[in-house]
PDB file of C-alpha atoms in Angstrom:
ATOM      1  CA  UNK A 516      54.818  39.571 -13.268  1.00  0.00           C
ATOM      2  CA  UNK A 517      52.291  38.925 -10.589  1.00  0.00           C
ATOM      3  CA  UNK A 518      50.522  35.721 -10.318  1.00  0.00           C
ATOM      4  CA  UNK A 519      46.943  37.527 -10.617  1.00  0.00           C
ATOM      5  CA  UNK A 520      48.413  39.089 -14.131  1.00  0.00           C
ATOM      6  CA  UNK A 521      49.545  35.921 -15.283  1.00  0.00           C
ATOM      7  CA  UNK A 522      46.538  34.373 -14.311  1.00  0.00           C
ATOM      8  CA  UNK A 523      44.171  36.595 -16.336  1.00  0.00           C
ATOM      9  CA  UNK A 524      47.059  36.218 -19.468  1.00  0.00           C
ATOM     10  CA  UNK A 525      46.664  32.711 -18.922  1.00  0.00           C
ATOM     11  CA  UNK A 526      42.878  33.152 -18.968  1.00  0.00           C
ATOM     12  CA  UNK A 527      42.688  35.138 -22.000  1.00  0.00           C
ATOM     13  CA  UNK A 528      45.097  32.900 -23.995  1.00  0.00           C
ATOM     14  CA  UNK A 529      43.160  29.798 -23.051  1.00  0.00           C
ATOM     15  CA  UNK A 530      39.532  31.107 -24.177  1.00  0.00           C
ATOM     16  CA  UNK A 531      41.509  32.466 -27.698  1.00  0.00           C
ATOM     17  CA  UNK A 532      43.017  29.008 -28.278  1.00  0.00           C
ATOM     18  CA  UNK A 533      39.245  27.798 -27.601  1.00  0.00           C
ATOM     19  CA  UNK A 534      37.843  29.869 -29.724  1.00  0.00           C
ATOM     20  CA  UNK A 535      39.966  28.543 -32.640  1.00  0.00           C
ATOM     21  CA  UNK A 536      39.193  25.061 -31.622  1.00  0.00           C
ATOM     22  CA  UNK A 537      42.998  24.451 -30.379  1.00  0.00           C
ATOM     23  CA  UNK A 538      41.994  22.620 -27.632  1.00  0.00           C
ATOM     24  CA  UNK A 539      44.834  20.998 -25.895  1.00  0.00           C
ATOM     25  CA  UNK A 540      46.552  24.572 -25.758  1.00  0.00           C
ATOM     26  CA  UNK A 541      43.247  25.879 -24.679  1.00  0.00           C
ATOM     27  CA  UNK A 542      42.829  23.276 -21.483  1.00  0.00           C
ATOM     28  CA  UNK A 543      46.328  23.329 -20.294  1.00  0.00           C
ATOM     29  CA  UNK A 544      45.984  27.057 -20.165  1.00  0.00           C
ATOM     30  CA  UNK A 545      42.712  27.586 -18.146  1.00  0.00           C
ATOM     31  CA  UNK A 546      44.061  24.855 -16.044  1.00  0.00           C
ATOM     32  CA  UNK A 547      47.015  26.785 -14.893  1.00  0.00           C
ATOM     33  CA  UNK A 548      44.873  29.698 -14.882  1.00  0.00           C
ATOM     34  CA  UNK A 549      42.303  28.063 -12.505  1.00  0.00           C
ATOM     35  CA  UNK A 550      45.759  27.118 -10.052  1.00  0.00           C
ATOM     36  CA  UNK A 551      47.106  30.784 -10.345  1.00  0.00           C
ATOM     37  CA  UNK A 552      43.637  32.107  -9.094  1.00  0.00           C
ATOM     38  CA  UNK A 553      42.858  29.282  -6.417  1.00  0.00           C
ATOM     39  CA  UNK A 554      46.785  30.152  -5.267  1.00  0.00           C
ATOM     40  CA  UNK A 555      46.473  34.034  -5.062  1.00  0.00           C
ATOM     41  CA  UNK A 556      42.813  33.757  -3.359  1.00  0.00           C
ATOM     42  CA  UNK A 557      40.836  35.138  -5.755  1.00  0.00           C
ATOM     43  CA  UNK A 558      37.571  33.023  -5.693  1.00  0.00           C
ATOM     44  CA  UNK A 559      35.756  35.028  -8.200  1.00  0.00           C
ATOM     45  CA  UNK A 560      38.631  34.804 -10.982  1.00  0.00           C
ATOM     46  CA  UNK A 561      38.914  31.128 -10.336  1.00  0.00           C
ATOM     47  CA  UNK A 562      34.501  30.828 -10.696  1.00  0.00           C
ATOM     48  CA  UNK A 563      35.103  32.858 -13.737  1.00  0.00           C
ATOM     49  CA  UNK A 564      37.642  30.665 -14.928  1.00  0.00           C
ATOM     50  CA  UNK A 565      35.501  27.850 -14.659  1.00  0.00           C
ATOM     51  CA  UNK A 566      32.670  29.252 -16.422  1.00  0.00           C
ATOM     52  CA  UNK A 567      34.850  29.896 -19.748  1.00  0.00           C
ATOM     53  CA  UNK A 568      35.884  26.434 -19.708  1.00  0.00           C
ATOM     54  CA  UNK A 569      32.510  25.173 -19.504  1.00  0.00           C
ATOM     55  CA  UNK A 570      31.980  27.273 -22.005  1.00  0.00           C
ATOM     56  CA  UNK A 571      33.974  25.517 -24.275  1.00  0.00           C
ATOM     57  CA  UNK A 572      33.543  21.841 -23.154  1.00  0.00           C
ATOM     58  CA  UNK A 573      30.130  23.025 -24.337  1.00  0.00           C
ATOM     59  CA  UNK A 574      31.074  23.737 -27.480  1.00  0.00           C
ATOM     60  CA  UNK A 575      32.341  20.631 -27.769  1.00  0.00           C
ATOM     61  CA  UNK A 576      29.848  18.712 -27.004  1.00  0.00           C
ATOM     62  CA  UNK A 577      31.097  17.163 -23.518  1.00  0.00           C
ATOM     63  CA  UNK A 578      27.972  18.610 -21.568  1.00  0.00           C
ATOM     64  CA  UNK A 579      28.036  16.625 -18.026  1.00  0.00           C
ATOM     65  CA  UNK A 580      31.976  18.093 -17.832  1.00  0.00           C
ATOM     66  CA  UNK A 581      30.540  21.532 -18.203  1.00  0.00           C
ATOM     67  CA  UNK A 582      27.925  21.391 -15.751  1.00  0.00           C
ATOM     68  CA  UNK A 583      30.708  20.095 -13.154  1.00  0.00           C
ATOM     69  CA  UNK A 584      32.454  23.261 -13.893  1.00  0.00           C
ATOM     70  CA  UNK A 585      29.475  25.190 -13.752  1.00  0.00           C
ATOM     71  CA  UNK A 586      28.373  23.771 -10.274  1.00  0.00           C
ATOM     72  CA  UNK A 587      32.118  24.596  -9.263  1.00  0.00           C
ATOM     73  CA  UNK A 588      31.920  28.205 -10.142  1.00  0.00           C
ATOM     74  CA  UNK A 589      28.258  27.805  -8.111  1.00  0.00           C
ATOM     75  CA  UNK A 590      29.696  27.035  -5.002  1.00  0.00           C
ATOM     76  CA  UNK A 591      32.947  29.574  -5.349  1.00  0.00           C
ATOM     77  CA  UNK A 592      30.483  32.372  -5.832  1.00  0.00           C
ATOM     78  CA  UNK A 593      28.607  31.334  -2.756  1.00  0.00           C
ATOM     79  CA  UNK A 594      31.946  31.264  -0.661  1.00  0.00           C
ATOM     80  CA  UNK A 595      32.559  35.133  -1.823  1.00  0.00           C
ATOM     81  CA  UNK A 596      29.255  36.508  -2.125  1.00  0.00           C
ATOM     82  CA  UNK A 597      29.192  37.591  -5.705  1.00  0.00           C
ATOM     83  CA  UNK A 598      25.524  38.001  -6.625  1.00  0.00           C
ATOM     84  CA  UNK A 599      25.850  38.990 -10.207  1.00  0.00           C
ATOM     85  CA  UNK A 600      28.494  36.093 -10.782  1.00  0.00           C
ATOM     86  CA  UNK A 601      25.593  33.600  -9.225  1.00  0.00           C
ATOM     87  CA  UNK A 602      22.968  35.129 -11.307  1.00  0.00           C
ATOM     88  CA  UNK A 603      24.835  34.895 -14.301  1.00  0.00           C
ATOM     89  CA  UNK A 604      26.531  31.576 -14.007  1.00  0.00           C
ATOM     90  CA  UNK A 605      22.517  29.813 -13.252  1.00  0.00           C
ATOM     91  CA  UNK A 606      21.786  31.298 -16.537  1.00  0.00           C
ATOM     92  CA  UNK A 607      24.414  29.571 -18.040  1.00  0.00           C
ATOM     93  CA  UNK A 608      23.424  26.049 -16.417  1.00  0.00           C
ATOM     94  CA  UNK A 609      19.986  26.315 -17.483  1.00  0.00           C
ATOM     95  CA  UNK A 610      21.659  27.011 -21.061  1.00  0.00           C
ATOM     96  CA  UNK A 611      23.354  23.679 -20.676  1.00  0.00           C
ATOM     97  CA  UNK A 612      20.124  21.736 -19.487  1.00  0.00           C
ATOM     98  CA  UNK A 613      19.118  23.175 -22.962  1.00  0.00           C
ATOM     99  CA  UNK A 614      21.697  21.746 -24.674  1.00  0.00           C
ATOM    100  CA  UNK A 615      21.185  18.372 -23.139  1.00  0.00           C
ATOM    101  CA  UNK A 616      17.555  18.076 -23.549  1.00  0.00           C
ATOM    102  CA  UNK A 617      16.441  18.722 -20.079  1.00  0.00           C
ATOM    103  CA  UNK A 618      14.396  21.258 -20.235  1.00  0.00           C
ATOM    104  CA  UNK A 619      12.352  21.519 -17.095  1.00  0.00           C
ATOM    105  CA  UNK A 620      15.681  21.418 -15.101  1.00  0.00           C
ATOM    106  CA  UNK A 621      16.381  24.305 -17.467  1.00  0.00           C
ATOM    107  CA  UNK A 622      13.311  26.413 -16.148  1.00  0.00           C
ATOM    108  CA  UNK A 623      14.266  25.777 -13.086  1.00  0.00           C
ATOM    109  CA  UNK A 624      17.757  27.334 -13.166  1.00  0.00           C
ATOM    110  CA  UNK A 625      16.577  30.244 -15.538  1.00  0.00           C
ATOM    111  CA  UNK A 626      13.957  31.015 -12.625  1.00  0.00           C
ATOM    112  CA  UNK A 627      16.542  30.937  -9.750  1.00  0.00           C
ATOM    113  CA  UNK A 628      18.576  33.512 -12.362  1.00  0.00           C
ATOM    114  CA  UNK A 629      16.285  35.781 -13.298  1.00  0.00           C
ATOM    115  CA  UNK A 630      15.337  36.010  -9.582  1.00  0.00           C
ATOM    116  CA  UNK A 631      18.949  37.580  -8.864  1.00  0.00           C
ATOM    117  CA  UNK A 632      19.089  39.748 -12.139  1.00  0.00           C
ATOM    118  CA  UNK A 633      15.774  41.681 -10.987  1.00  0.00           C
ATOM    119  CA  UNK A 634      17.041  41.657  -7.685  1.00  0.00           C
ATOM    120  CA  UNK A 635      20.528  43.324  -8.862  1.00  0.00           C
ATOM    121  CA  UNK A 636      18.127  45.505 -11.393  1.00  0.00           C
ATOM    122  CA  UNK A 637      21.123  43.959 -14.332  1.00  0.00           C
ATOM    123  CA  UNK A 638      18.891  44.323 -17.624  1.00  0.00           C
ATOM    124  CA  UNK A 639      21.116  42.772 -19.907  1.00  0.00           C
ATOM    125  CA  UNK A 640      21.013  39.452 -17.302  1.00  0.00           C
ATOM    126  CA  UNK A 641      17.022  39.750 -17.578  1.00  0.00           C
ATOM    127  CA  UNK A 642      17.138  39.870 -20.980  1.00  0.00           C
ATOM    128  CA  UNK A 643      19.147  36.723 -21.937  1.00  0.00           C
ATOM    129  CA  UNK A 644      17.674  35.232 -18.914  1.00  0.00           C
ATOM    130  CA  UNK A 645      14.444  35.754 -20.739  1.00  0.00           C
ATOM    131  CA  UNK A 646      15.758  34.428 -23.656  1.00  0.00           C
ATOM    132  CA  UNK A 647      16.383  31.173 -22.478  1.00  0.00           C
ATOM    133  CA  UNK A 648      13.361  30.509 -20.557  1.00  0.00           C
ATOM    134  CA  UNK A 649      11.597  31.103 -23.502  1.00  0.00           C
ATOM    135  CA  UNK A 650      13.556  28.463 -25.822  1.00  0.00           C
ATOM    136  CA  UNK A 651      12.808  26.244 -22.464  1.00  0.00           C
ATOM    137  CA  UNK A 652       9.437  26.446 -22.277  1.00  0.00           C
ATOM    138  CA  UNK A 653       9.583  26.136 -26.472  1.00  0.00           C
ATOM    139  CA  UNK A 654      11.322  22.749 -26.196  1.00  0.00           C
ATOM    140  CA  UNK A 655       8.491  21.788 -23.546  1.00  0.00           C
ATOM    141  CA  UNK A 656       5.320  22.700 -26.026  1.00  0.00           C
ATOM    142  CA  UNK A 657       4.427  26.002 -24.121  1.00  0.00           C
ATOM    143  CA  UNK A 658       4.460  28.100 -26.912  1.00  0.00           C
ATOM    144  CA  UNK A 659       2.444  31.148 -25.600  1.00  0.00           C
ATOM    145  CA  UNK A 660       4.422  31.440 -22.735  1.00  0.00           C
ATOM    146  CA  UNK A 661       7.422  31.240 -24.427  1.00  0.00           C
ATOM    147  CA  UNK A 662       6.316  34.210 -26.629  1.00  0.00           C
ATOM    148  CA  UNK A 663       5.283  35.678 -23.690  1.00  0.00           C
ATOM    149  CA  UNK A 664       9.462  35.276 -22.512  1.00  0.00           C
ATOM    150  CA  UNK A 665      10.746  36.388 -25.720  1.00  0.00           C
ATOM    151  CA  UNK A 666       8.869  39.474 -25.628  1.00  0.00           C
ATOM    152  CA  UNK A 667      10.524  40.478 -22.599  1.00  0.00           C
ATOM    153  CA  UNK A 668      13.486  39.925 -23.524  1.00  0.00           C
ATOM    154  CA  UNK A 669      13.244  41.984 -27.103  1.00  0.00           C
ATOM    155  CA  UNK A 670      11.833  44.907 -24.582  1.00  0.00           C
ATOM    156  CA  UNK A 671      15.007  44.924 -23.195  1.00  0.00           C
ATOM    157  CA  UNK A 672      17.471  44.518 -25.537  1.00  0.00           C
ATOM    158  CA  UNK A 673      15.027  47.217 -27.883  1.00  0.00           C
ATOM    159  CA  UNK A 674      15.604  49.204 -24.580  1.00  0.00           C
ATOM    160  CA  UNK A 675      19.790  48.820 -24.518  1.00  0.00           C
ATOM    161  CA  UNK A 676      20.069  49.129 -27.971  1.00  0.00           C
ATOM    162  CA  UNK A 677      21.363  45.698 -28.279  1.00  0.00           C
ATOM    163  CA  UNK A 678      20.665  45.140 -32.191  1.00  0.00           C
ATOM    164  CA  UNK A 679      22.288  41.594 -32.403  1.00  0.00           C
ATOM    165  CA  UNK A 680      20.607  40.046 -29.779  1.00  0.00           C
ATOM    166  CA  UNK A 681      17.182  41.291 -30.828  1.00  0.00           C
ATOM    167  CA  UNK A 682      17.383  39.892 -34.090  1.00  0.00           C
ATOM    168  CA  UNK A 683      18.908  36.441 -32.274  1.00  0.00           C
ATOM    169  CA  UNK A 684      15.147  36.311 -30.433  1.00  0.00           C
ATOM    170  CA  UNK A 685      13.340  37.447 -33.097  1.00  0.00           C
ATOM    171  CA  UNK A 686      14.663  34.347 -34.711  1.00  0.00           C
ATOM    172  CA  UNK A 687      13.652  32.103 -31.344  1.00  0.00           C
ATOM    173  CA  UNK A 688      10.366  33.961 -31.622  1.00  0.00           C
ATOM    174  CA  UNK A 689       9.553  32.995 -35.289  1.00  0.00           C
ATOM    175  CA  UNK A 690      10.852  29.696 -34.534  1.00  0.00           C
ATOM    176  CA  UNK A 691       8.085  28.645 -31.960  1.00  0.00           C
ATOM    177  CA  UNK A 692       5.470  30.609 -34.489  1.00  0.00           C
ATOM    178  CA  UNK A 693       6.600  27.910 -36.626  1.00  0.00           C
ATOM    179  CA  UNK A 694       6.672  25.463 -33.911  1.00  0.00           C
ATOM    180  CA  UNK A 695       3.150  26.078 -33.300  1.00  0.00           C
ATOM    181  CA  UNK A 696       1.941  25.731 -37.036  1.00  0.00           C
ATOM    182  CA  UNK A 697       2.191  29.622 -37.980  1.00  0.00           C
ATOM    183  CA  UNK A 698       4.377  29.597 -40.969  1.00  0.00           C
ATOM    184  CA  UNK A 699       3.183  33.294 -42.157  1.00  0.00           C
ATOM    185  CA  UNK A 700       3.619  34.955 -38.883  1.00  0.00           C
ATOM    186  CA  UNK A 701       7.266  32.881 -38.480  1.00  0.00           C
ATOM    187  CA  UNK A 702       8.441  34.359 -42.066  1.00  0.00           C
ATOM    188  CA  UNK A 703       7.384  37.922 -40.805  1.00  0.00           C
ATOM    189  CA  UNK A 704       9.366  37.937 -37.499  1.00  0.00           C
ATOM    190  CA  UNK A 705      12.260  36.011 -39.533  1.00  0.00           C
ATOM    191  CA  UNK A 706      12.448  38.618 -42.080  1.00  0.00           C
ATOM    192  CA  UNK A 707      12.832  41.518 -38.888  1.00  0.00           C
ATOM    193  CA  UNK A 708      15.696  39.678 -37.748  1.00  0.00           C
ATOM    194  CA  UNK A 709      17.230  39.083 -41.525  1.00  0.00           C
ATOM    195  CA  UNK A 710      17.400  43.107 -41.763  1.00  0.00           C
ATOM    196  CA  UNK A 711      18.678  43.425 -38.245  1.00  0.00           C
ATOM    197  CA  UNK A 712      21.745  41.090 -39.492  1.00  0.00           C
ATOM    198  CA  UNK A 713      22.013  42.090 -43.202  1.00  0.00           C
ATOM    199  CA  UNK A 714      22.040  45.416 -41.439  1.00  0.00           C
ATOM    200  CA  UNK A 715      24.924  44.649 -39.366  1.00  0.00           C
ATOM    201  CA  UNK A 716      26.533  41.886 -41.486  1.00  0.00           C
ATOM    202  CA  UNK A 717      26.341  38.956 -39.440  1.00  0.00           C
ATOM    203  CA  UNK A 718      26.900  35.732 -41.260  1.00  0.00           C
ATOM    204  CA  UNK A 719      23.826  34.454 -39.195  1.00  0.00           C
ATOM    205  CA  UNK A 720      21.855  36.264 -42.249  1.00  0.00           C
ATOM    206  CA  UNK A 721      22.504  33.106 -43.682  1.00  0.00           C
ATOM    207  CA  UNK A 722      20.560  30.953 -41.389  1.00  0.00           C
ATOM    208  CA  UNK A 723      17.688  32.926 -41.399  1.00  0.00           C
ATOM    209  CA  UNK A 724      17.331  33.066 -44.915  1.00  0.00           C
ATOM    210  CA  UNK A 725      17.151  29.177 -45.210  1.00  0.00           C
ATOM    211  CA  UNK A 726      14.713  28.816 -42.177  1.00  0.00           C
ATOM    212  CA  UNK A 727      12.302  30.986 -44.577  1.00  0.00           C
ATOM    213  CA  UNK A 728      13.161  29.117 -47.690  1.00  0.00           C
ATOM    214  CA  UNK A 729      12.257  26.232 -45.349  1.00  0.00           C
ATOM    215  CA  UNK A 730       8.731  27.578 -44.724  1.00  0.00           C
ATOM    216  CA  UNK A 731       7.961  28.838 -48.395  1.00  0.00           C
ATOM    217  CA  UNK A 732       9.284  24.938 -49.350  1.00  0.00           C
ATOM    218  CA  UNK A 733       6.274  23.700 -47.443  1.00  0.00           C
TER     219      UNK A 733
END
């Protein structure tokens, strides 16, 4: 097999081992994937490599590791040129400022992405890119302007016919009505996104359900 096959096998196995939380088979195979890709040339499978591994050092927690392969896939998409790789990957660093708590340095990445997304006219980059501002400037108090995000981003995704991802910011929209002190408006947009994922049954249902049993509780 060729090295660039074996390098997206290894890849692929790597973010599947992740995703059942078997980590040490997970690392040592997006490690030889990363070597496979930096060996054959291929810049943009070695950024992309790095971004599913900061993936999952996000998932578990180990934030400042992510970032480093974040920044990594940052400056490999700068050496090739890859706009929509850049766009995307800034999204995912301002997701990880989110994580962390720092959420101005958030904005600021979430800017620079949405900047390319428009730019490349990718509407499914806007929207999540929208997304996250919004929980940004939610974690900083700005409530109107993050409902002023959101809605942009559930134009969009109403637009693509993305059902999931709706009802995911119609629950980060009724979260900052809650934020804010609106409990009745927060159990309306809650119960939108409950049908959405009843509809498509998502186990997130769940979740919803107590954030309104939450709110009636009060």
């Amino acid at each position: 097999d060729s090295p660039y096959a074996v390098a997206c096998t290894e890849r692929a196995l790597g973010f599947v081992e992740g995703r059942l939380t078997l980590w040490a088979g997970a690392d040592r195979h997006m490690e030889r994937a990363l070597a496979l890709f930096a060996e054959v040339g291929d810049g943009n499978g070695e950024a992309r490599t790095h971004r599913l591994m900061a993936f999952l050092l996000n998932r578990r927690e180990r934030y400042e590791e992510a970032l480093a392969h974040y920044r990594a896939a940052v400056d490999l998409y700068h050496q090739t040129g890859f706009e929509p790789g850049l766009a995307y990957v800034r999204n995912e660093i301002g997701w990880t400022y989110i994580l962390i708590g720092e959420h101005a340095q958030a904005l600021s990445e979430c800017r620079l992405s949405l900047e390319g997304h428009l730019a490349l006219g990718d509407l499914s980059g806007q929207a999540a890119t929208w997304d996250s501002l919004g929980v940004a400037q939610h974690h900083l108090g700005a409530y109107e302007e993050a409902l002023e995000s959101f809605g942009q981003a559930l134009r969009i995704y109403r637009t693509v016919y993305d059902r999931y991802l709706e009802a995911d910011t119609l629950v980060h929209v009724g979260d900052t009505h809650c934020a804010a002190g609106r409990g009745a408006e927060a159990g309306l947009v809650w119960q939108q996104a409950l049908e959405i994922l009843e509809d498509l049954g998502h186990p997130e249902a769940a979740q919803v359900l107590d954030r309104m049993r939450l709110v009636d509780a009060r």
